[in-house]
Coordinates of C-alpha atoms in Angstrom, one line a residue:
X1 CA -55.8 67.1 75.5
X2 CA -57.9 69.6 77.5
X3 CA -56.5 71.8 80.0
X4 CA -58.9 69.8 82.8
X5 CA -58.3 66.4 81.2
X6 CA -54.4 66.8 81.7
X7 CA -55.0 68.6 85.6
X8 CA -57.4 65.5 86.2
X9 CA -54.5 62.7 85.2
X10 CA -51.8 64.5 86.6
X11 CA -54.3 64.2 89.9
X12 CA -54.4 60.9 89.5
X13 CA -50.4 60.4 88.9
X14 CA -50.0 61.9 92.0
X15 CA -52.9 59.7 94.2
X16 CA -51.0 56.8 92.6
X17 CA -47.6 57.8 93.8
X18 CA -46.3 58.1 90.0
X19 CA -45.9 61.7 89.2
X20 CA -42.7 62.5 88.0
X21 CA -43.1 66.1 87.1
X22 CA -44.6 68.0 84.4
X23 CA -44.7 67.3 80.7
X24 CA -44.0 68.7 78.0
X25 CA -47.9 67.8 76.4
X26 CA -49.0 69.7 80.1
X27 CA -46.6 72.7 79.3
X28 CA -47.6 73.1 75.7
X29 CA -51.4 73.2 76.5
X30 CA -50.7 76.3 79.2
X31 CA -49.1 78.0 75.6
X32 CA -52.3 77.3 73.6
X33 CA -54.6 78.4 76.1
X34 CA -52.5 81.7 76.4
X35 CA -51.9 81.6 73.0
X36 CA -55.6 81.3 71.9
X37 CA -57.0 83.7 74.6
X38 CA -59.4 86.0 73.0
X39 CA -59.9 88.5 76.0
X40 CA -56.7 89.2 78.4
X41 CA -57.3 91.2 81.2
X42 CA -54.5 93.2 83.8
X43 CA -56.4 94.7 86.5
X44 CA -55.0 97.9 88.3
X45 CA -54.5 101.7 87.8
X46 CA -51.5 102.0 85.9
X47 CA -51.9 102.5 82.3
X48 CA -47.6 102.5 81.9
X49 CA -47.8 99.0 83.4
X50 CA -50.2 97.5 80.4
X51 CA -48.5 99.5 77.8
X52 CA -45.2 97.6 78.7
X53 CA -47.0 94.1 79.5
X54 CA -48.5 94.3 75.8
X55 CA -45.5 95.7 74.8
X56 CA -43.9 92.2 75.5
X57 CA -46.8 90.2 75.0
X58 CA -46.4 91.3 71.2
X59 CA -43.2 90.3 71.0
X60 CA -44.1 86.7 72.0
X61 CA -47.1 86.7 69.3
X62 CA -49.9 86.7 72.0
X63 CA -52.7 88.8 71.8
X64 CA -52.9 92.1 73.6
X65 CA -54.3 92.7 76.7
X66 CA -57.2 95.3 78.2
X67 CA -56.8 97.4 80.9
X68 CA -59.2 96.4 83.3
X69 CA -59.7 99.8 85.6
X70 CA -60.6 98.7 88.9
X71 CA -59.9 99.2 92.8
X72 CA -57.2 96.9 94.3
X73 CA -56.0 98.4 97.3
X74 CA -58.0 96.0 99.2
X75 CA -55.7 92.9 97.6
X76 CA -53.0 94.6 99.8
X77 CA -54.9 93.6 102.7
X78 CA -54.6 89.9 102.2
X79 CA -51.9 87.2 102.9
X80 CA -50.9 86.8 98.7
X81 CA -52.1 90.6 97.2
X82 CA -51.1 89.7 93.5
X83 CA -53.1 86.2 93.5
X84 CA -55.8 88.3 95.4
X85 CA -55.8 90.7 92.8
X86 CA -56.1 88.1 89.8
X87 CA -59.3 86.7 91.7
X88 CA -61.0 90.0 92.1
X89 CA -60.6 90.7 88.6
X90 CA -62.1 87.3 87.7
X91 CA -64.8 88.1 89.9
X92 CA -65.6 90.7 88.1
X93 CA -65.4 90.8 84.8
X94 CA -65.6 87.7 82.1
X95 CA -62.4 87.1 80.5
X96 CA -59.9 84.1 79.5
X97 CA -56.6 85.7 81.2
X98 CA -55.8 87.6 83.7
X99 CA -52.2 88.8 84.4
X100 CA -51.6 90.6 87.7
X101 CA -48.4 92.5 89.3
X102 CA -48.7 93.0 93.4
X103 CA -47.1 92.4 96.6
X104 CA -45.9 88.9 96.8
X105 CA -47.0 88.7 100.6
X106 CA -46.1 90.9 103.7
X107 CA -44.8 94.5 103.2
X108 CA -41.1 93.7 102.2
X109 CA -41.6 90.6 100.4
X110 CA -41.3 91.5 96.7
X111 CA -43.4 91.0 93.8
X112 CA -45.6 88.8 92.0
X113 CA -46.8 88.8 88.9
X114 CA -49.1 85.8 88.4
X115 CA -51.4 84.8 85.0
X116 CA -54.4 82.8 85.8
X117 CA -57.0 81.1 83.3
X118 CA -60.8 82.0 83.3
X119 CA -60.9 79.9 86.5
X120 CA -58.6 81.0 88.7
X121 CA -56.1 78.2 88.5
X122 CA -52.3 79.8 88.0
X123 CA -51.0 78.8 84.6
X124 CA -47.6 80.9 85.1
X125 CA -45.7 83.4 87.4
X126 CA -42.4 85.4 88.3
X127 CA -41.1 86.9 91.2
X128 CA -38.9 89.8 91.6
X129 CA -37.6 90.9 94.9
X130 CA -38.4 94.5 96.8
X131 CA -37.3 97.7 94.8
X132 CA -34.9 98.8 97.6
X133 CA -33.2 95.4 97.0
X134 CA -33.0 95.3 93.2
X135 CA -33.0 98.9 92.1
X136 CA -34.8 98.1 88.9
X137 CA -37.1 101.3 87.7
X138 CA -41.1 99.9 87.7
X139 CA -40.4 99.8 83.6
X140 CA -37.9 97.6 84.0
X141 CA -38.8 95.4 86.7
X142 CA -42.6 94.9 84.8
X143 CA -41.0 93.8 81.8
X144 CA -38.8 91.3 83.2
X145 CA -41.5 90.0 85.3
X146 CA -43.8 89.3 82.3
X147 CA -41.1 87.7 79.9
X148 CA -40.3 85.7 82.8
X149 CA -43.8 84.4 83.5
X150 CA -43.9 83.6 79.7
X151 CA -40.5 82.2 79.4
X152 CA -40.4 79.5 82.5
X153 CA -43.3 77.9 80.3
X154 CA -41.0 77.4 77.1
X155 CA -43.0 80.2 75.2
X156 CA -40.2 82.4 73.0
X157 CA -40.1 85.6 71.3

């Protein structure tokens, strides 16, 4: 079933008072649709940042991503900067993914790294908290972010 046919029945689950939670049909869908992406996208200035997102994107057998090279300071002005982010990018360039690292929300809040489909709905994310509270290098903290995003939707390496 169709990404929109399973959002439209769990809609109507939830108008009818039966939702129960996700399932697994609704879980394996998000893996094809990442799975079968033909053009990824990660929109910011760091080139290290891809490198280690494809990096681990490899090692779950989905296709790499492009390094979409554009300003995102603005996102930083807004209430959720990494969502913000992954909307500009959509905005702006055609693509069937988009996986984007910022702030979580206010200064202090952490990190988000979100992946959104081609139309802006969020298929995954992961949250890490401020650097001052987790000491992680960037490397590190990126990497865990990503296999996190791809892991809390049952995809393995």
């Amino acid at each position: 079933m169709s990404l929109e046919n399973l959002i439209k029945a769990a809609y109507n689950e939830s108008v009818e008072g039966n939702r129960q939670g996700d399932k697994l049909e609704e879980i394996e869908a998000i893996q094809r649709y990442i799975r079968s992406s033909k053009k990824i996208i990660i929109p910011n200035w760091n080139q290290t940042k891809v490198n280690i997102i494809n990096k681990v994107l490899k090692d779950f057998q989905i296709p790499e991503a492009e390094h979409f090279e554009f300003h995102t300071n603005s996102a930083d002005l807004s209430r959720m900067p990494a969502i913000t982010k992954a909307q500009m990018a959509l905005d702006l360039c055609e693509c069937d993914l988009v996986i984007a690292r910022g702030r979580l929300g206010i200064p202090g809040s952490g990190s988000l790294m979100v992946i959104l489909d081609s139309k802006g709905r969020v298929l995954t994310g992961a949250t890490s908290p401020s650097h001052v509270v987790h000491k992680k290098d960037l490397d590190e903290a990126v990497e865990d972010e990503i296999t996190q995003c791809l892991e809390r939707i049952g995809l393995k390496k």
